[in-house]
Each structure stands twice: as structure tokens, then as C-alpha cells.
Short mmCIF file of C-alpha atoms in Angstrom, two decimals:
data_model
loop_
_atom_site.label_atom_id
_atom_site.label_comp_id
_atom_site.label_asym_id
_atom_site.label_seq_id
_atom_site.Cartn_x
_atom_site.Cartn_y
_atom_site.Cartn_z
CA UNK P 1 71.10 -58.50 -1.21
CA UNK P 2 70.13 -61.28 1.23
CA UNK P 3 66.72 -61.24 2.79
CA UNK P 4 66.36 -60.91 6.51
CA UNK P 5 64.91 -63.85 8.44
CA UNK P 6 61.65 -62.01 8.81
CA UNK P 7 61.20 -62.17 5.04
CA UNK P 8 60.66 -65.96 5.17
CA UNK P 9 57.06 -66.96 4.64
CA UNK P 10 54.98 -69.97 5.46
CA UNK P 11 54.69 -72.74 2.86
CA UNK P 12 51.17 -71.62 2.13
CA UNK P 13 52.61 -68.37 0.80
CA UNK P 14 54.65 -69.93 -1.99
CA UNK P 15 53.76 -70.17 -5.70
CA UNK P 16 50.18 -68.96 -5.67
CA UNK P 17 48.03 -70.42 -8.43
CA UNK P 18 45.62 -68.56 -10.64
CA UNK P 19 42.70 -69.05 -8.23
CA UNK P 20 44.75 -67.70 -5.36
CA UNK P 21 45.85 -64.71 -7.42
CA UNK P 22 42.22 -64.08 -8.31
CA UNK P 23 41.34 -64.01 -4.62
CA UNK P 24 44.31 -61.72 -3.96
CA UNK P 25 43.07 -59.28 -6.60
CA UNK P 26 39.57 -59.38 -5.11
CA UNK P 27 40.95 -58.59 -1.66
CA UNK P 28 43.19 -55.73 -2.83
CA UNK P 29 40.55 -54.21 -5.11
CA UNK P 30 37.92 -54.46 -2.35
CA UNK P 31 40.17 -52.57 0.04
CA UNK P 32 40.82 -49.84 -2.52
CA UNK P 33 37.10 -49.56 -3.25
CA UNK P 34 36.31 -49.27 0.48
CA UNK P 35 38.88 -46.52 0.94
CA UNK P 36 38.04 -44.55 -2.21
CA UNK P 37 34.25 -44.64 -1.96
CA UNK P 38 34.46 -43.35 1.61
CA UNK P 39 35.39 -39.97 0.13
CA UNK P 40 32.03 -39.61 -1.63
CA UNK P 41 29.69 -41.86 0.36
CA UNK P 42 29.57 -39.19 3.07
CA UNK P 43 28.41 -36.44 0.66
CA UNK P 44 24.88 -37.80 0.46
CA UNK P 45 24.57 -37.97 4.25
CA UNK P 46 25.87 -34.48 5.07
CA UNK P 47 22.44 -32.84 5.69
CA UNK P 48 21.49 -35.68 8.07
CA UNK P 49 24.86 -35.49 9.87
CA UNK P 50 24.47 -31.72 10.22
CA UNK P 51 21.10 -31.98 11.96
CA UNK P 52 22.07 -34.98 14.11
CA UNK P 53 25.36 -33.59 15.47
CA UNK P 54 24.64 -29.85 15.32
CA UNK P 55 27.28 -28.90 12.78
CA UNK P 56 27.27 -25.38 11.43
CA UNK P 57 27.34 -25.04 7.64
CA UNK P 58 30.99 -24.00 7.69
CA UNK P 59 32.20 -26.69 10.08
CA UNK P 60 30.29 -29.35 8.13
CA UNK P 61 32.91 -29.18 5.37
CA UNK P 62 35.44 -30.67 7.77
CA UNK P 63 33.57 -33.97 7.72
CA UNK P 64 35.09 -34.31 4.23
CA UNK P 65 38.29 -32.38 4.85
CA UNK P 66 39.34 -34.30 7.97
CA UNK P 67 39.49 -37.47 5.87
CA UNK P 68 41.19 -36.05 2.77
CA UNK P 69 43.80 -34.12 4.76
CA UNK P 70 45.06 -37.11 6.73
CA UNK P 71 44.64 -39.47 3.78
CA UNK P 72 46.59 -37.29 1.36
CA UNK P 73 49.14 -36.15 3.92
CA UNK P 74 50.12 -39.62 5.18
CA UNK P 75 50.10 -41.65 1.95
CA UNK P 76 53.86 -41.33 1.51
CA UNK P 77 54.47 -42.61 5.02
CA UNK P 78 52.09 -45.50 4.41
CA UNK P 79 53.94 -46.57 1.30
CA UNK P 80 57.30 -46.42 3.05
CA UNK P 81 56.00 -48.38 6.06
CA UNK P 82 55.18 -51.29 3.76
CA UNK P 83 58.69 -51.28 2.30
CA UNK P 84 60.35 -51.44 5.73
CA UNK P 85 57.96 -53.52 7.84
CA UNK P 86 56.53 -55.88 5.22
CA UNK P 87 53.66 -54.95 2.95
CA UNK P 88 51.17 -57.61 3.97
CA UNK P 89 51.32 -56.94 7.70
CA UNK P 90 51.18 -53.18 7.15
CA UNK P 91 48.23 -53.63 4.77
CA UNK P 92 46.30 -55.65 7.38
CA UNK P 93 47.07 -53.08 10.08
CA UNK P 94 45.79 -50.24 7.88
CA UNK P 95 42.58 -52.10 7.08
CA UNK P 96 41.91 -52.87 10.77
CA UNK P 97 42.60 -49.26 11.74
CA UNK P 98 40.10 -48.17 9.09
CA UNK P 99 37.55 -50.62 10.54
CA UNK P 100 37.97 -49.28 14.08
CA UNK P 101 37.69 -45.68 12.87
CA UNK P 102 34.54 -46.50 10.90
CA UNK P 103 32.94 -48.06 13.98
CA UNK P 104 33.80 -45.00 16.05
CA UNK P 105 32.37 -42.72 13.36
CA UNK P 106 29.08 -44.58 13.35
CA UNK P 107 28.87 -44.37 17.14
CA UNK P 108 29.78 -40.65 17.35
CA UNK P 109 27.47 -38.55 19.54
CA UNK P 110 29.33 -35.24 19.26
CA UNK P 111 30.72 -33.38 16.25
CA UNK P 112 34.33 -33.58 17.48
CA UNK P 113 34.02 -37.35 17.87
CA UNK P 114 32.99 -37.74 14.23
CA UNK P 115 35.80 -35.46 13.02
CA UNK P 116 38.35 -37.45 15.03
CA UNK P 117 37.01 -40.71 13.59
CA UNK P 118 37.15 -39.29 10.05
CA UNK P 119 40.78 -38.25 10.56
CA UNK P 120 41.59 -41.73 11.87
CA UNK P 121 39.86 -43.24 8.84
CA UNK P 122 42.20 -41.18 6.69
CA UNK P 123 45.22 -42.57 8.54
CA UNK P 124 44.02 -46.15 8.00
CA UNK P 125 43.34 -45.46 4.34
CA UNK P 126 46.76 -43.87 3.89
CA UNK P 127 48.38 -47.04 5.22
CA UNK P 128 46.23 -49.55 3.35
CA UNK P 129 45.90 -47.94 -0.08
CA UNK P 130 49.57 -47.59 -1.15
CA UNK P 131 50.48 -51.01 0.24
CA UNK P 132 47.60 -52.53 -1.75
CA UNK P 133 49.02 -51.07 -4.96
CA UNK P 134 52.52 -52.28 -4.04
CA UNK P 135 51.19 -55.78 -3.37
CA UNK P 136 49.75 -55.86 -6.89
CA UNK P 137 53.20 -54.99 -8.23
CA UNK P 138 54.86 -57.82 -6.27
CA UNK P 139 52.06 -60.42 -6.56
CA UNK P 140 51.40 -60.33 -10.31
CA UNK P 141 53.98 -60.96 -13.04
CA UNK P 142 54.88 -58.02 -15.26
CA UNK P 143 53.13 -58.15 -18.61
CA UNK P 144 49.51 -59.05 -19.44
CA UNK P 145 48.85 -60.52 -15.97
CA UNK P 146 49.85 -57.34 -14.17
CA UNK P 147 48.10 -55.21 -16.82
CA UNK P 148 44.81 -56.95 -16.07
CA UNK P 149 45.32 -56.54 -12.32
CA UNK P 150 46.08 -52.84 -12.73
CA UNK P 151 43.00 -52.51 -14.94
CA UNK P 152 40.76 -53.85 -12.18
CA UNK P 153 42.52 -51.75 -9.54
CA UNK P 154 42.28 -48.60 -11.68
CA UNK P 155 38.59 -49.24 -12.39
CA UNK P 156 37.65 -49.40 -8.71
CA UNK P 157 39.89 -46.40 -7.94
CA UNK P 158 38.19 -44.27 -10.56
CA UNK P 159 34.66 -45.66 -10.17
CA UNK P 160 34.59 -45.74 -6.39
CA UNK P 161 33.31 -42.20 -6.22
CA UNK P 162 30.13 -42.96 -8.14
CA UNK P 163 29.60 -46.22 -6.23
CA UNK P 164 29.97 -44.25 -2.99
CA UNK P 165 27.20 -41.88 -4.02
CA UNK P 166 24.88 -44.79 -4.81
CA UNK P 167 25.73 -46.66 -1.61
CA UNK P 168 25.31 -43.49 0.43
CA UNK P 169 21.90 -42.84 -1.11
CA UNK P 170 20.66 -46.33 -0.33
CA UNK P 171 22.00 -46.42 3.22
CA UNK P 172 20.69 -42.96 4.14
CA UNK P 173 17.28 -43.47 2.54
CA UNK P 174 16.68 -47.03 3.74
CA UNK P 175 18.54 -47.18 7.05
CA UNK P 176 20.34 -44.30 8.76
CA UNK P 177 23.31 -42.03 8.10
CA UNK P 178 25.40 -43.96 10.65
CA UNK P 179 25.39 -46.99 8.36
CA UNK P 180 27.67 -45.24 5.88
CA UNK P 181 30.34 -45.93 8.54
CA UNK P 182 29.06 -49.23 9.96
CA UNK P 183 29.05 -50.87 6.51
CA UNK P 184 32.87 -50.75 6.45
CA UNK P 185 33.20 -52.96 9.53
CA UNK P 186 32.22 -56.39 8.09
CA UNK P 187 33.90 -55.61 4.76
CA UNK P 188 37.16 -54.61 6.41
CA UNK P 189 37.18 -57.61 8.73
CA UNK P 190 36.64 -59.96 5.77
CA UNK P 191 39.56 -58.34 3.91
CA UNK P 192 41.85 -58.64 6.94
CA UNK P 193 40.97 -62.32 7.45
CA UNK P 194 41.37 -63.25 3.76
CA UNK P 195 44.69 -61.47 3.17
CA UNK P 196 47.05 -64.04 4.84
CA UNK P 197 45.37 -66.82 2.86
CA UNK P 198 46.07 -65.41 -0.59
CA UNK P 199 48.91 -62.86 -0.40
CA UNK P 200 52.54 -63.64 0.42
CA UNK P 201 54.51 -61.39 2.74
CA UNK P 202 57.16 -59.20 1.15
CA UNK P 203 60.71 -58.96 2.39
CA UNK P 204 61.28 -56.73 5.43
CA UNK P 205 64.13 -54.58 4.27
CA UNK P 206 66.51 -53.37 6.96
CA UNK P 207 66.34 -49.66 7.52
CA UNK P 208 64.68 -46.96 9.52
CA UNK P 209 61.81 -44.56 9.06
CA UNK P 210 62.74 -41.21 7.66
CA UNK P 211 60.88 -39.52 10.52
CA UNK P 212 61.91 -35.98 9.59
CA UNK P 213 60.89 -36.56 5.99
CA UNK P 214 57.60 -38.15 7.03
CA UNK P 215 56.71 -35.26 9.33
CA UNK P 216 57.66 -32.49 6.90
CA UNK P 217 55.87 -34.15 3.98
CA UNK P 218 52.75 -34.75 6.05
CA UNK P 219 52.59 -31.28 7.56
CA UNK P 220 53.63 -29.59 4.32
CA UNK P 221 50.94 -31.28 2.26
CA UNK P 222 48.43 -30.75 5.07
CA UNK P 223 49.20 -27.02 5.20
CA UNK P 224 48.92 -26.74 1.43
CA UNK P 225 45.57 -28.54 1.37
CA UNK P 226 44.32 -26.45 4.29
CA UNK P 227 45.41 -23.26 2.54
CA UNK P 228 43.33 -24.05 -0.53
CA UNK P 229 40.37 -25.15 1.56
CA UNK P 230 40.61 -21.94 3.55
CA UNK P 231 40.84 -19.93 0.31
CA UNK P 232 37.64 -21.55 -0.90
CA UNK P 233 35.87 -20.52 2.29
CA UNK P 234 37.38 -17.14 3.16
CA UNK P 235 39.12 -15.89 0.02
CA UNK P 236 42.68 -15.67 -1.22
CA UNK P 237 43.43 -12.49 0.74
CA UNK P 238 42.53 -13.99 4.10
CA UNK P 239 45.45 -13.77 6.52
CA UNK P 240 45.31 -17.40 7.56
CA UNK P 241 45.12 -18.50 3.93
CA UNK P 242 48.30 -16.62 3.09
CA UNK P 243 50.02 -17.85 6.25
CA UNK P 244 49.15 -21.44 5.36
CA UNK P 245 50.70 -21.14 1.90
CA UNK P 246 53.84 -19.50 3.26
CA UNK P 247 54.20 -22.16 5.94
CA UNK P 248 53.57 -24.91 3.37
CA UNK P 249 56.31 -23.53 1.12
CA UNK P 250 58.78 -23.43 4.02
CA UNK P 251 57.96 -26.92 5.27
CA UNK P 252 57.97 -28.52 1.80
CA UNK P 253 61.30 -26.86 1.02
CA UNK P 254 62.64 -28.37 4.21
CA UNK P 255 61.22 -31.73 3.09
CA UNK P 256 63.11 -31.60 -0.22
CA UNK P 257 66.32 -30.64 1.61
CA UNK P 258 65.91 -33.50 4.08
CA UNK P 259 65.21 -36.02 1.31
CA UNK P 260 68.29 -34.91 -0.62
CA UNK P 261 70.47 -35.53 2.44
CA UNK P 262 68.82 -38.67 3.79
CA UNK P 263 70.40 -42.07 3.17
CA UNK P 264 67.00 -43.77 3.25
CA UNK P 265 64.46 -41.11 2.21
CA UNK P 266 60.73 -41.70 2.51
CA UNK P 267 60.44 -40.42 -1.08
CA UNK P 268 63.53 -41.14 -3.18
CA UNK P 269 63.77 -38.00 -5.31
CA UNK P 270 65.57 -40.00 -7.98
CA UNK P 271 62.14 -41.27 -9.05
CA UNK P 272 61.39 -37.83 -10.47
CA UNK P 273 64.37 -38.11 -12.80
CA UNK P 274 62.20 -40.34 -15.00
CA UNK P 275 60.20 -37.93 -17.16
CA UNK P 276 57.40 -40.45 -17.70
CA UNK P 277 56.87 -40.94 -13.99
CA UNK P 278 56.99 -37.21 -13.28
CA UNK P 279 54.54 -36.62 -16.12
CA UNK P 280 52.20 -39.29 -14.77
CA UNK P 281 52.18 -37.66 -11.34
CA UNK P 282 51.43 -34.25 -12.86
CA UNK P 283 48.59 -35.63 -14.99
CA UNK P 284 47.10 -37.43 -11.98
CA UNK P 285 47.21 -34.18 -9.99
CA UNK P 286 45.23 -32.36 -12.69
CA UNK P 287 42.71 -35.09 -13.44
CA UNK P 288 41.98 -35.73 -9.77
CA UNK P 289 41.01 -32.07 -9.48
CA UNK P 290 38.59 -32.56 -12.36
CA UNK P 291 36.94 -35.71 -11.03
CA UNK P 292 36.55 -34.38 -7.47
CA UNK P 293 35.02 -31.20 -8.86
CA UNK P 294 32.63 -33.03 -11.17
CA UNK P 295 31.22 -35.23 -8.42
CA UNK P 296 30.97 -32.43 -5.85
CA UNK P 297 29.23 -29.83 -8.00
CA UNK P 298 27.08 -32.11 -10.12
CA UNK P 299 25.79 -33.92 -7.03
CA UNK P 300 24.81 -30.54 -5.60
CA UNK P 301 23.15 -29.41 -8.82
CA UNK P 302 21.21 -32.64 -9.40
CA UNK P 303 19.72 -32.52 -5.90
CA UNK P 304 19.08 -28.78 -5.61
CA UNK P 305 17.99 -27.89 -9.16
CA UNK P 306 16.59 -31.17 -10.52
CA UNK P 307 15.17 -32.12 -7.10
CA UNK P 308 16.55 -35.68 -7.05
CA UNK P 309 16.37 -37.67 -3.80
CA UNK P 310 19.59 -39.13 -2.28
CA UNK P 311 18.90 -42.54 -3.81
CA UNK P 312 17.95 -41.10 -7.20
CA UNK P 313 21.16 -39.05 -7.16
CA UNK P 314 23.20 -42.17 -6.50
CA UNK P 315 21.45 -44.02 -9.34
CA UNK P 316 22.07 -41.08 -11.66
CA UNK P 317 25.83 -41.54 -11.25
CA UNK P 318 25.83 -45.31 -11.55
CA UNK P 319 26.55 -45.24 -15.33
CA UNK P 320 29.81 -43.44 -14.52
CA UNK P 321 31.16 -46.49 -12.71
CA UNK P 322 30.11 -48.84 -15.52
CA UNK P 323 31.75 -46.77 -18.25
CA UNK P 324 34.91 -46.24 -16.21
CA UNK P 325 35.18 -50.01 -15.74
CA UNK P 326 34.67 -50.58 -19.48
CA UNK P 327 37.23 -47.94 -20.41
CA UNK P 328 39.79 -49.33 -17.97
CA UNK P 329 39.24 -52.91 -19.13
CA UNK P 330 39.56 -52.13 -22.84
CA UNK P 331 42.61 -49.97 -22.23
CA UNK P 332 44.39 -52.67 -20.23
CA UNK P 333 43.91 -55.06 -23.17
CA UNK P 334 45.20 -52.60 -25.77
CA UNK P 335 48.13 -51.22 -23.79
CA UNK P 336 50.63 -53.89 -24.90
CA UNK P 337 49.99 -53.02 -28.56
CA UNK P 338 49.78 -49.24 -28.47
CA UNK P 339 51.46 -48.25 -25.20
CA UNK P 340 49.96 -45.89 -22.61
CA UNK P 341 50.56 -42.51 -24.29
CA UNK P 342 47.63 -42.55 -26.79
CA UNK P 343 45.21 -43.45 -24.01
CA UNK P 344 46.59 -40.74 -21.73
CA UNK P 345 46.17 -38.05 -24.38
CA UNK P 346 42.78 -39.18 -25.69
CA UNK P 347 41.51 -39.90 -22.18
CA UNK P 348 42.36 -36.41 -20.96
CA UNK P 349 40.74 -34.84 -24.03
CA UNK P 350 37.55 -36.86 -23.51
CA UNK P 351 37.51 -35.71 -19.89
CA UNK P 352 37.81 -32.10 -21.05
CA UNK P 353 35.02 -32.59 -23.63
CA UNK P 354 32.70 -34.03 -20.99
CA UNK P 355 33.36 -31.15 -18.61
CA UNK P 356 33.01 -28.61 -21.41
CA UNK P 357 29.66 -30.15 -22.33
CA UNK P 358 28.50 -29.76 -18.73
CA UNK P 359 29.08 -26.00 -18.93
CA UNK P 360 25.96 -25.85 -21.15
CA UNK P 361 23.55 -26.87 -18.36
CA UNK P 362 20.93 -24.33 -17.26
CA UNK P 363 17.98 -24.24 -14.90
CA UNK P 364 15.72 -25.79 -17.54
CA UNK P 365 18.06 -28.72 -18.30
CA UNK P 366 17.12 -32.35 -17.67
CA UNK P 367 19.20 -35.35 -16.62
CA UNK P 368 18.73 -37.28 -19.85
CA UNK P 369 19.07 -34.23 -22.09
CA UNK P 370 22.01 -32.43 -20.48
CA UNK P 371 23.76 -34.57 -17.84
CA UNK P 372 23.91 -38.23 -18.89
CA UNK P 373 25.80 -37.69 -22.15
CA UNK P 374 28.57 -35.50 -20.66
CA UNK P 375 29.20 -37.76 -17.67
CA UNK P 376 29.50 -40.83 -19.93
CA UNK P 377 32.12 -39.10 -22.08
CA UNK P 378 33.87 -37.94 -18.91
CA UNK P 379 33.81 -41.47 -17.47
CA UNK P 380 35.26 -43.06 -20.61
CA UNK P 381 38.15 -40.62 -20.52
CA UNK P 382 38.79 -41.31 -16.85
CA UNK P 383 38.75 -45.07 -17.37
CA UNK P 384 41.38 -44.75 -20.09
CA UNK P 385 43.48 -42.46 -17.92
CA UNK P 386 43.61 -44.24 -14.60
CA UNK P 387 44.92 -47.59 -15.84
CA UNK P 388 47.53 -45.86 -18.03
CA UNK P 389 48.70 -43.56 -15.25
CA UNK P 390 48.89 -46.38 -12.71
CA UNK P 391 51.11 -48.46 -14.99
CA UNK P 392 53.32 -45.52 -15.95
CA UNK P 393 53.87 -44.40 -12.37
CA UNK P 394 55.01 -47.75 -10.93
CA UNK P 395 56.62 -49.40 -13.96
CA UNK P 396 60.39 -49.79 -14.11
CA UNK P 397 60.78 -49.01 -10.39
CA UNK P 398 63.23 -51.05 -8.32
CA UNK P 399 61.40 -53.21 -5.78
CA UNK P 400 62.61 -51.29 -2.75
CA UNK P 401 60.94 -48.14 -4.12
CA UNK P 402 57.56 -49.57 -5.13
CA UNK P 403 55.92 -48.54 -1.85
CA UNK P 404 57.14 -44.97 -2.17
CA UNK P 405 56.19 -44.83 -5.86
CA UNK P 406 52.65 -46.09 -5.27
CA UNK P 407 52.27 -43.87 -2.20
CA UNK P 408 53.25 -40.83 -4.25
CA UNK P 409 50.76 -41.76 -6.98
CA UNK P 410 47.93 -42.03 -4.45
CA UNK P 411 49.09 -38.84 -2.74
CA UNK P 412 48.92 -36.86 -5.97
CA UNK P 413 45.39 -38.16 -6.55
CA UNK P 414 44.15 -37.12 -3.09
CA UNK P 415 46.10 -33.89 -2.88
CA UNK P 416 45.15 -32.99 -6.45
CA UNK P 417 41.51 -33.64 -5.63
CA UNK P 418 41.59 -31.58 -2.45
CA UNK P 419 43.56 -28.67 -3.91
CA UNK P 420 41.67 -28.69 -7.18
CA UNK P 421 38.29 -28.79 -5.49
CA UNK P 422 39.24 -25.82 -3.34
CA UNK P 423 40.26 -23.85 -6.44
CA UNK P 424 36.99 -24.77 -8.12
CA UNK P 425 35.03 -23.77 -5.01
CA UNK P 426 36.74 -20.37 -5.14
CA UNK P 427 35.80 -19.98 -8.81
CA UNK P 428 32.26 -21.04 -7.97
CA UNK P 429 32.07 -18.53 -5.12
CA UNK P 430 33.21 -15.63 -7.29
CA UNK P 431 30.88 -16.49 -10.15
CA UNK P 432 27.88 -17.12 -7.89
CA UNK P 433 28.39 -13.82 -6.07
CA UNK P 434 28.40 -11.97 -9.41
CA UNK P 435 25.31 -13.89 -10.48
CA UNK P 436 23.63 -13.11 -7.16
CA UNK P 437 24.12 -9.36 -7.71
CA UNK P 438 22.44 -9.64 -11.11
CA UNK P 439 19.62 -11.84 -9.84
CA UNK P 440 18.87 -9.56 -6.88
CA UNK P 441 18.59 -6.56 -9.19
CA UNK P 442 16.28 -8.46 -11.53
CA UNK P 443 14.18 -9.71 -8.63
CA UNK P 444 13.76 -6.26 -7.09
CA UNK P 445 12.54 -4.82 -10.39
CA UNK P 446 9.87 -7.52 -10.72
CA UNK P 447 8.93 -8.39 -7.13
CA UNK P 448 5.62 -7.58 -5.51
CA UNK P 449 5.60 -5.66 -2.20
CA UNK P 450 4.96 -8.94 -0.34
CA UNK P 451 7.92 -10.60 -2.07
CA UNK P 452 10.16 -7.63 -1.26
CA UNK P 453 9.16 -7.80 2.39
CA UNK P 454 9.89 -11.53 2.54
CA UNK P 455 13.31 -11.00 0.94
CA UNK P 456 14.21 -8.23 3.40
CA UNK P 457 13.16 -10.48 6.29
CA UNK P 458 14.94 -13.71 5.25
CA UNK P 459 17.60 -12.60 2.77
CA UNK P 460 16.59 -15.50 0.53
CA UNK P 461 15.55 -15.22 -3.11
CA UNK P 462 12.73 -17.32 -4.58
CA UNK P 463 13.71 -20.79 -5.79
CA UNK P 464 14.02 -19.92 -9.48
CA UNK P 465 16.50 -17.11 -8.80
CA UNK P 466 18.53 -19.25 -6.37
CA UNK P 467 18.73 -22.06 -8.94
CA UNK P 468 20.08 -19.64 -11.53
CA UNK P 469 22.79 -18.42 -9.14
CA UNK P 470 23.81 -21.98 -8.32
CA UNK P 471 23.89 -22.97 -12.00
CA UNK P 472 25.99 -19.96 -13.01
CA UNK P 473 28.54 -20.70 -10.29
CA UNK P 474 28.75 -24.41 -11.14
CA UNK P 475 29.18 -23.85 -14.89
CA UNK P 476 32.07 -21.48 -14.14
CA UNK P 477 33.67 -24.19 -12.02
CA UNK P 478 33.25 -26.70 -14.86
CA UNK P 479 35.07 -24.34 -17.23
CA UNK P 480 38.06 -24.34 -14.89
CA UNK P 481 37.91 -28.11 -14.45
CA UNK P 482 37.93 -28.53 -18.25
CA UNK P 483 41.04 -26.34 -18.41
CA UNK P 484 42.73 -28.68 -15.91
CA UNK P 485 41.95 -31.62 -18.20
CA UNK P 486 43.27 -29.82 -21.30
CA UNK P 487 46.54 -29.09 -19.48
CA UNK P 488 46.74 -32.79 -18.55
CA UNK P 489 46.37 -33.72 -22.25
CA UNK P 490 49.18 -31.31 -23.17
CA UNK P 491 51.46 -32.81 -20.50
CA UNK P 492 50.73 -36.30 -21.81
CA UNK P 493 51.44 -35.28 -25.39
CA UNK P 494 54.67 -33.39 -24.66
CA UNK P 495 56.24 -35.13 -21.65
CA UNK P 496 55.35 -38.82 -21.97
CA UNK P 497 57.72 -40.88 -24.15
CA UNK P 498 57.07 -44.59 -24.64
CA UNK P 499 60.16 -46.58 -25.60
CA UNK P 500 60.41 -50.00 -27.22
CA UNK P 501 61.57 -51.44 -23.89
CA UNK P 502 58.39 -50.13 -22.25
CA UNK P 503 56.20 -51.93 -24.78
CA UNK P 504 58.26 -55.10 -24.29
CA UNK P 505 57.58 -55.02 -20.54
CA UNK P 506 53.85 -54.51 -21.15
CA UNK P 507 53.88 -57.55 -23.43
CA UNK P 508 55.70 -59.64 -20.84
CA UNK P 509 58.77 -60.09 -23.04
CA UNK P 510 61.24 -58.57 -20.59
CA UNK P 511 62.15 -59.23 -17.00
CA UNK P 512 60.91 -56.86 -14.37
CA UNK P 513 63.05 -54.22 -12.70
CA UNK P 514 65.87 -55.19 -10.40
CA UNK P 515 65.03 -55.87 -6.77
CA UNK P 516 67.83 -53.87 -5.22
#
């Protein structure tokens, strides 16, 4: 198929050397890190944001949800936009939109202004992230070169959460909560300026946006995510929770119908015919739930029970990023010899072991004695998983579908994280309420008259009882997260099949997929 005139690039875009490819990888990985860490960097600053902008405790959760909803809901559209309009120009637009939204978030004076900026950040991230992954596919040759690039990309994708906690702790403790947004501005501008100098533009393929598919996928995923978030807050029997799930089912069914009938679908359903790709998406969905849950609950526990400061909390999670990077790097080197399946199975099992180990924490636990070991095992498993899943999801895809394939991979990560976290929050809520009943009874049998009077006046238990309730709820959530990881290991063992041709591609002994 002939390229359109708009696919022609400047001479500077031809035959990039190794130095130029190194700069390209730095640019793409930096963008992914900026987008991913923004999910967790805000967690540390939430108490400061609440007091500065007068958020209620319930509405404060939307500082996180506004970002994840738009990010997860629009990833498919972002991937398709790169296919049709040219990946480099769409990538730059997404980065600049993220920069503008970050500036607006830092300048927000009212709660609604911050929520609007967070939603706009999600839109920018949804455009930039899938096109970054697609640009890796088209910039680096299949085989060891692309394996190394995917290893770096997977490491920053998986480790960005821990880096976000550290960066958030430093910025909040040393500067001000607004700098968690302002810091994105110079980074994003540098990425946008460097991109044309190291990354060639992809072909602009003639076609049109599947608007109906884009809208139904976005609203369907958004309704599904909202339903789980609502369930975590108000219970599974809440009328709006049930209505959200029903509406999500209707809209997503319409999405599948539209995609089946569309000549140029935003998500070619033929991609799901490949069992390896479908398995990779399922595993990503489950593991994202585990990693979102681990960061959310363990950050809460470390600060509330162990009494860590924001900066100390960030430092406590720094080993996670290091081990994830090591696991991803070693895996990318061994993939050509062993294939991705062993690393997907073992990685998921290590993740489950780490989460299972965390269920043993109690109010008398310490960081070195009960937290560091489990999170290192968890991180090693995640590092092995992310590079394997990334390669499996976008390998052997025709060039015109790489944007949609990468968008779907990112979407499953964000949606899996949002949905899984909401399920874990519901488990936590149920377990903590049961624990609260037990702790109140124990307190009332042992309390002095003065303590009873204080409890009746404030409704708050002494610190030791509250810590026990929190710990019981969190350990129950970790049990569920470990179950998610075990299911992911079973999917990897049963569904994933690595063929000789797959190993040949990983070793660079076979041409890449066709371009049309």
C-alpha cells in the first residue's frame, strides 16, 4: 500500500544511528514515567490538598479517580489517533496537553478546578502513552534491540508508582503540594522539544475515526470503573452502583456490535483471536489490580501504623523501583533463549508470594522485619511480568494495528488497576467493619469511665484499637490481591503458548510482521 504524501519525513528523520535511538528511548521512557508516576505522586499530597481546597473525605478520592477514569477510558482512542494522524505528532500533542493540564492543576484555587485539571491530565496521558509504546515498535528493530527497548519501557511503567511516591514525598515535604503538578511542566516541554530530533514520523494512514466506537468504549469503560469505585464507597447494593454496571454492560455490548460492523474499528476485534495476546491482556488486568492495591494500602499502613513521614514513606518504596528495573532487565536478556511464558508464570507466582507474605503484618510489625522482604519479592515478580506482557501483547501485530494493540494493553493496565482497587477497597471495608465491631466490644469492656465518655463524644477509638482495625482490613485486601496474582499465573500457564517462530522473532532471526 502506497504511503500518503504526509508520510514523507525530513532528511533528518532517516536512518537513525545508535545514539539517536538511545535518545529516542530516553524521550519515550521519560514520557511514560511522567504519565505513570502521576497516578501515585498525588497520594502523598492528598492530606495537604484536602486542607488547601476544602475537599471532603469522600470527594477527595476523585483527585485520583478523575485521572484514572479519563486515562483508562481514552487509551484506545489515543492509540488509534496515532495510527491515523501520525504517531509522532499525536505523541507531541498528548505531551503538551499533559503539560498544560499539570500547570492548571498546580494553579487551582477551587476543588472543581483541580478535578478538571486532573481529568485533562488523563486525556493527555491517554494520548501520549499508547503512541509512545507504538513508537518503540516502529523505531527499534525486532529482536534483541526491541527487547532491550521494551525492557526499559516496562521497567519505568512498573516502577513509576514507587518513584511517584518518593517524588511526592520530597516535593510535599520540601516545597509545596502544588509542585507535584508544576514539576511536569519543564519535563514535558523538554520531551516535546526533543521528540522531532530523534524520532521519525510514521505514515499517516488514510481513514477516519471510529467515533461511535470511541465514544462507546470510553463511556463503557468509564461507567464500569465508576461502578466499582462507587461499590467501594457505598456498597454493592447501592442503586447507583447497580445502575452503573447495567449501563456499562449495555454500552460495552453496543461497542462490540459497532466494532464488528465497522470497516475501520478503533479496536480490531481480530486481535483477540490470538490466544497469546488475549492471555496477555487478561494477565495485565489481574496484575494491575494487585500492584495498585499494594501501593494504595501499604502506603496507608506505613504512614498510619508505622508513623512514617511522607518522605520516609517514599524512601521505603524506593527498593521496589530498583528491583523491578533489575527484574525487567534480566528478563529482557533471557527472553530470546527461554521465551516469555516461564517469566510470566514465575513472575505472577512471585507476586502472589509477596502479597501473601504481606498478609502476616500486624500492629507490632516493623518495616525491615515485615515489609521490605515481601515488597522485594513482589517487585521482582512484577519486573519479570511487565516486559514479558508488553512483548507478548504487541508482537506479531500488523503495523496498522500497533496503536490499537498498545492502547488496549495500557487500557487493561489502568482499568485493571481502577477496577481491582475498588474491589479491594470493598473487601477492606467489609473486613474493617467486622474488626471494628470486635474492637469496640473489647474497648468497652476495658475502658475507664473517662475513656468511655471520650468515645461517646467523638466516636473515635484510641490509636491502638484503630491501628488493629486498619491492619485487619488491609490484610484481608492483600489476600484478595494474592488471589488475583494466582489466577494470573494460571492463565499464563494454561493460555500462553510460545511457538518456535515466536522465539525466532525474539532472537531477530525473522522479519517483523507485515505492514498492511
